[in-house]
């Protein structure tokens, strides 16, 4: 048996960013590896410019996600002020510095951003390697009392329920998910997101203890290489859609 850290993610809105090209900012149907690592880092108090700490955390953890309800898609229309392109301009360190140019020089770009409304997910983390950066009990304690404010992908997406982290021991990842109670389903059965919960789907990183035979495999580009430079590597994700899905 091995240990798994299980916690729940629920909010009125969530945004699990995918590759962003052009004006559209799409949201995946489940949390990405980078989003879960960012959540862990924020709970631990690791800053984005702490490359060593971020890399150590990323190298020591793997994740799986059980989607109980992926939520409905909500699109938000944005207009954003930007300065004109100037190859001779110095590098702007903050958004405030970027916009402190002459008002007449500012332009406007359009942006469409997706959110998932009333989604509910269970996330599992387990140690990868002999010397993990943190024990699962330490991570659970920090998720219960985070150093920084936690949110679901974007700062405009706060948590609506506590993460309720719990360390469980199980033979497989699927068994670990099954041992975790879901207070939201037990207490608020009238919510629409409960419908179809029996069609829960699973996604996980490569391992030999999933307890499931994947329905498909898909490439993902959400493995962070550098938080300061926003660089990501590809990985393979295993997906099980579940019976009746």
Short mmCIF file of C-alpha atoms in Angstrom, two decimals:
data_model
loop_
_atom_site.label_atom_id
_atom_site.label_comp_id
_atom_site.label_asym_id
_atom_site.label_seq_id
_atom_site.Cartn_x
_atom_site.Cartn_y
_atom_site.Cartn_z
CA UNK A 1 0.00 0.00 0.00
CA UNK A 2 1.09 3.57 -0.57
CA UNK A 3 0.01 6.94 0.75
CA UNK A 4 -2.09 9.40 -1.21
CA UNK A 5 -3.01 12.98 -0.34
CA UNK A 6 -6.61 13.58 -1.46
CA UNK A 7 -8.36 16.96 -1.43
CA UNK A 8 -11.45 18.47 -3.03
CA UNK A 9 -11.73 21.45 -5.38
CA UNK A 10 -15.02 23.27 -5.73
CA UNK A 11 -15.99 26.83 -6.56
CA UNK A 12 -18.64 28.78 -8.47
CA UNK A 13 -15.99 29.40 -11.14
CA UNK A 14 -12.73 27.71 -12.05
CA UNK A 15 -10.28 28.28 -14.88
CA UNK A 16 -7.85 25.52 -15.76
CA UNK A 17 -5.74 27.19 -18.41
CA UNK A 18 -4.70 25.41 -21.58
CA UNK A 19 -2.29 26.53 -24.28
CA UNK A 20 -3.14 30.15 -25.06
CA UNK A 21 -2.88 31.27 -28.67
CA UNK A 22 -4.44 34.51 -29.87
CA UNK A 23 -7.27 36.22 -28.05
CA UNK A 24 -8.99 33.05 -26.72
CA UNK A 25 -8.10 31.70 -23.28
CA UNK A 26 -9.67 28.26 -22.96
CA UNK A 27 -10.22 26.23 -19.80
CA UNK A 28 -9.66 22.48 -19.54
CA UNK A 29 -12.32 20.28 -18.00
CA UNK A 30 -10.05 19.33 -15.08
CA UNK A 31 -7.11 20.79 -13.14
CA UNK A 32 -3.77 20.61 -14.92
CA UNK A 33 -0.49 19.48 -13.37
CA UNK A 34 0.77 23.08 -13.34
CA UNK A 35 -2.41 24.25 -11.57
CA UNK A 36 -2.09 21.62 -8.84
CA UNK A 37 1.61 22.37 -8.37
CA UNK A 38 0.79 26.07 -8.17
CA UNK A 39 -1.83 25.35 -5.52
CA UNK A 40 0.67 23.32 -3.51
CA UNK A 41 3.37 25.98 -3.86
CA UNK A 42 1.00 28.74 -2.74
CA UNK A 43 -0.05 26.70 0.30
CA UNK A 44 3.62 26.14 1.19
CA UNK A 45 4.52 29.80 0.68
CA UNK A 46 6.87 29.19 -2.27
CA UNK A 47 7.19 32.23 -4.50
CA UNK A 48 7.33 32.02 -8.28
CA UNK A 49 10.88 33.33 -8.40
CA UNK A 50 12.06 30.52 -6.10
CA UNK A 51 13.17 28.30 -9.00
CA UNK A 52 14.96 25.76 -6.80
CA UNK A 53 11.98 25.32 -4.47
CA UNK A 54 9.52 25.11 -7.34
CA UNK A 55 11.59 22.51 -9.19
CA UNK A 56 12.15 20.41 -6.06
CA UNK A 57 8.41 20.33 -5.41
CA UNK A 58 7.59 19.45 -9.03
CA UNK A 59 10.13 16.63 -9.16
CA UNK A 60 8.81 14.95 -6.02
CA UNK A 61 5.06 14.79 -6.75
CA UNK A 62 2.71 13.14 -9.21
CA UNK A 63 -1.01 13.82 -9.51
CA UNK A 64 -4.30 12.24 -10.42
CA UNK A 65 -7.73 13.86 -10.77
CA UNK A 66 -11.22 12.45 -10.37
CA UNK A 67 -13.82 14.63 -12.10
CA UNK A 68 -17.18 14.38 -10.37
CA UNK A 69 -18.65 17.28 -12.34
CA UNK A 70 -16.74 19.20 -15.02
CA UNK A 71 -19.15 22.15 -14.80
CA UNK A 72 -20.70 24.17 -17.58
CA UNK A 73 -18.71 26.56 -19.76
CA UNK A 74 -18.96 30.29 -19.08
CA UNK A 75 -17.25 32.79 -21.39
CA UNK A 76 -16.18 36.26 -20.32
CA UNK A 77 -15.39 39.02 -22.80
CA UNK A 78 -12.41 41.25 -21.95
CA UNK A 79 -10.80 44.37 -23.32
CA UNK A 80 -7.25 45.00 -22.16
CA UNK A 81 -5.08 48.09 -22.47
CA UNK A 82 -1.59 47.49 -23.87
CA UNK A 83 1.24 49.79 -24.91
CA UNK A 84 2.31 49.75 -28.56
CA UNK A 85 5.15 47.47 -29.59
CA UNK A 86 8.43 49.30 -29.28
CA UNK A 87 11.63 47.32 -29.79
CA UNK A 88 13.65 50.10 -28.19
CA UNK A 89 11.55 50.23 -25.03
CA UNK A 90 13.02 48.82 -21.86
CA UNK A 91 11.67 45.69 -20.23
CA UNK A 92 8.64 46.36 -18.02
CA UNK A 93 8.87 44.57 -14.67
CA UNK A 94 5.25 45.08 -13.62
CA UNK A 95 1.88 45.75 -15.20
CA UNK A 96 1.90 49.18 -13.55
CA UNK A 97 5.20 50.08 -15.22
CA UNK A 98 3.88 48.88 -18.55
CA UNK A 99 0.89 51.20 -18.41
CA UNK A 100 2.74 54.26 -17.15
CA UNK A 101 3.34 55.43 -20.69
CA UNK A 102 1.53 58.28 -22.40
CA UNK A 103 -2.20 57.57 -22.40
CA UNK A 104 -2.40 58.42 -26.08
CA UNK A 105 -0.03 55.56 -26.83
CA UNK A 106 -2.12 52.86 -25.19
CA UNK A 107 -3.98 50.46 -27.43
CA UNK A 108 -6.72 47.90 -26.79
CA UNK A 109 -6.81 44.17 -27.45
CA UNK A 110 -9.80 41.83 -27.18
CA UNK A 111 -9.78 38.65 -25.11
CA UNK A 112 -12.31 35.86 -24.55
CA UNK A 113 -11.79 33.77 -21.42
CA UNK A 114 -13.46 30.51 -20.45
CA UNK A 115 -14.46 29.36 -16.97
CA UNK A 116 -15.96 26.15 -15.61
CA UNK A 117 -19.09 26.85 -13.55
CA UNK A 118 -20.01 24.59 -10.59
CA UNK A 119 -17.31 22.00 -11.23
CA UNK A 120 -16.24 19.53 -8.57
CA UNK A 121 -12.95 17.63 -8.61
CA UNK A 122 -10.94 15.42 -6.28
CA UNK A 123 -7.18 15.69 -6.63
CA UNK A 124 -4.66 13.08 -5.48
CA UNK A 125 -0.94 13.60 -4.94
CA UNK A 126 1.67 10.98 -4.17
CA UNK A 127 5.41 11.05 -3.66
CA UNK A 128 7.60 10.28 -6.66
CA UNK A 129 11.11 9.26 -5.66
CA UNK A 130 12.92 8.20 -2.51
CA UNK A 131 13.51 11.69 -1.10
CA UNK A 132 10.38 13.82 -1.57
CA UNK A 133 10.56 17.53 -0.90
CA UNK A 134 7.75 17.28 1.66
CA UNK A 135 5.85 14.48 3.35
CA UNK A 136 2.19 14.05 2.49
CA UNK A 137 1.25 14.92 6.08
CA UNK A 138 3.20 18.20 5.79
CA UNK A 139 1.44 19.03 2.53
CA UNK A 140 -1.95 18.25 4.06
CA UNK A 141 -1.22 20.59 6.95
CA UNK A 142 -0.25 23.43 4.63
CA UNK A 143 -3.31 22.91 2.42
CA UNK A 144 -5.48 23.20 5.53
CA UNK A 145 -3.62 26.38 6.60
CA UNK A 146 -2.14 27.88 3.41
CA UNK A 147 0.53 30.57 3.47
CA UNK A 148 -0.95 32.41 0.46
CA UNK A 149 -4.53 32.77 -0.72
CA UNK A 150 -5.60 29.81 -2.84
CA UNK A 151 -7.81 30.00 -5.91
CA UNK A 152 -8.98 27.77 -8.75
CA UNK A 153 -6.77 28.79 -11.65
CA UNK A 154 -7.34 32.56 -11.56
CA UNK A 155 -7.55 35.07 -8.74
CA UNK A 156 -11.18 35.71 -9.69
CA UNK A 157 -12.01 32.06 -8.85
CA UNK A 158 -11.96 31.64 -5.04
CA UNK A 159 -12.62 28.37 -3.26
CA UNK A 160 -16.21 27.84 -2.13
CA UNK A 161 -15.39 24.91 0.16
CA UNK A 162 -12.34 24.02 2.24
CA UNK A 163 -9.91 21.68 0.51
CA UNK A 164 -10.40 19.18 3.36
CA UNK A 165 -7.08 17.39 2.71
CA UNK A 166 -6.76 13.82 3.92
CA UNK A 167 -3.91 11.32 3.68
CA UNK A 168 -5.15 7.80 2.95
CA UNK A 169 -3.38 4.52 2.31
CA UNK A 170 -4.63 2.30 -0.47
CA UNK A 171 -3.49 -0.32 -2.95
CA UNK A 172 -4.43 1.78 -6.00
CA UNK A 173 -5.22 5.35 -6.94
CA UNK A 174 -8.83 4.44 -7.67
CA UNK A 175 -9.21 2.87 -4.21
CA UNK A 176 -7.75 6.00 -2.62
CA UNK A 177 -10.34 8.17 -4.36
CA UNK A 178 -13.10 5.78 -3.24
CA UNK A 179 -12.07 6.15 0.41
CA UNK A 180 -12.40 9.94 0.37
CA UNK A 181 -15.82 11.25 1.44
CA UNK A 182 -17.33 14.09 -0.55
CA UNK A 183 -19.17 16.43 1.87
CA UNK A 184 -20.68 18.44 -0.97
CA UNK A 185 -22.48 15.43 -2.41
CA UNK A 186 -23.62 14.31 1.03
CA UNK A 187 -24.96 17.68 2.19
CA UNK A 188 -26.24 19.40 -0.96
CA UNK A 189 -27.78 16.75 -3.16
CA UNK A 190 -30.06 19.31 -4.78
CA UNK A 191 -27.13 20.84 -6.69
CA UNK A 192 -27.12 20.10 -10.38
CA UNK A 193 -23.51 19.02 -10.31
CA UNK A 194 -24.51 15.87 -8.41
CA UNK A 195 -26.35 14.57 -11.48
CA UNK A 196 -24.16 12.26 -13.43
CA UNK A 197 -21.68 11.84 -10.60
CA UNK A 198 -21.75 8.10 -11.27
CA UNK A 199 -20.09 8.92 -14.61
CA UNK A 200 -16.98 10.22 -12.89
CA UNK A 201 -13.85 10.26 -15.05
CA UNK A 202 -10.23 9.89 -13.99
CA UNK A 203 -6.95 11.30 -15.28
CA UNK A 204 -3.50 10.54 -13.91
CA UNK A 205 0.20 10.65 -14.59
CA UNK A 206 2.02 7.49 -15.66
CA UNK A 207 2.24 4.98 -12.81
CA UNK A 208 1.76 1.25 -12.18
CA UNK A 209 -0.76 1.61 -9.35
CA UNK A 210 -3.72 3.39 -10.93
CA UNK A 211 -6.04 0.39 -10.62
CA UNK A 212 -7.63 1.36 -13.95
CA UNK A 213 -7.14 0.55 -17.59
CA UNK A 214 -7.02 3.83 -19.48
CA UNK A 215 -9.65 4.63 -22.10
CA UNK A 216 -7.14 6.83 -23.90
CA UNK A 217 -3.82 8.61 -23.58
CA UNK A 218 -3.34 12.26 -24.39
CA UNK A 219 -0.34 14.63 -24.54
CA UNK A 220 -0.46 17.58 -22.15
CA UNK A 221 1.75 20.67 -22.14
CA UNK A 222 1.41 21.61 -18.48
CA UNK A 223 4.60 20.36 -16.80
CA UNK A 224 6.28 23.57 -15.55
CA UNK A 225 9.96 24.01 -16.33
CA UNK A 226 10.24 27.60 -15.13
CA UNK A 227 7.63 29.65 -13.28
CA UNK A 228 9.43 32.93 -13.86
CA UNK A 229 9.72 32.40 -17.62
CA UNK A 230 6.38 30.56 -17.99
CA UNK A 231 7.94 27.59 -19.76
CA UNK A 232 6.21 24.22 -19.85
CA UNK A 233 7.13 20.73 -21.06
CA UNK A 234 4.89 18.01 -22.46
CA UNK A 235 3.83 14.86 -20.64
CA UNK A 236 1.51 11.92 -21.23
CA UNK A 237 -1.78 11.74 -19.37
CA UNK A 238 -3.85 8.59 -18.90
CA UNK A 239 -7.64 8.96 -18.93
CA UNK A 240 -10.41 6.60 -17.83
CA UNK A 241 -13.89 7.84 -18.70
CA UNK A 242 -15.68 5.45 -16.35
CA UNK A 243 -18.56 3.08 -16.89
CA UNK A 244 -21.45 4.61 -18.80
CA UNK A 245 -19.56 7.81 -19.66
#
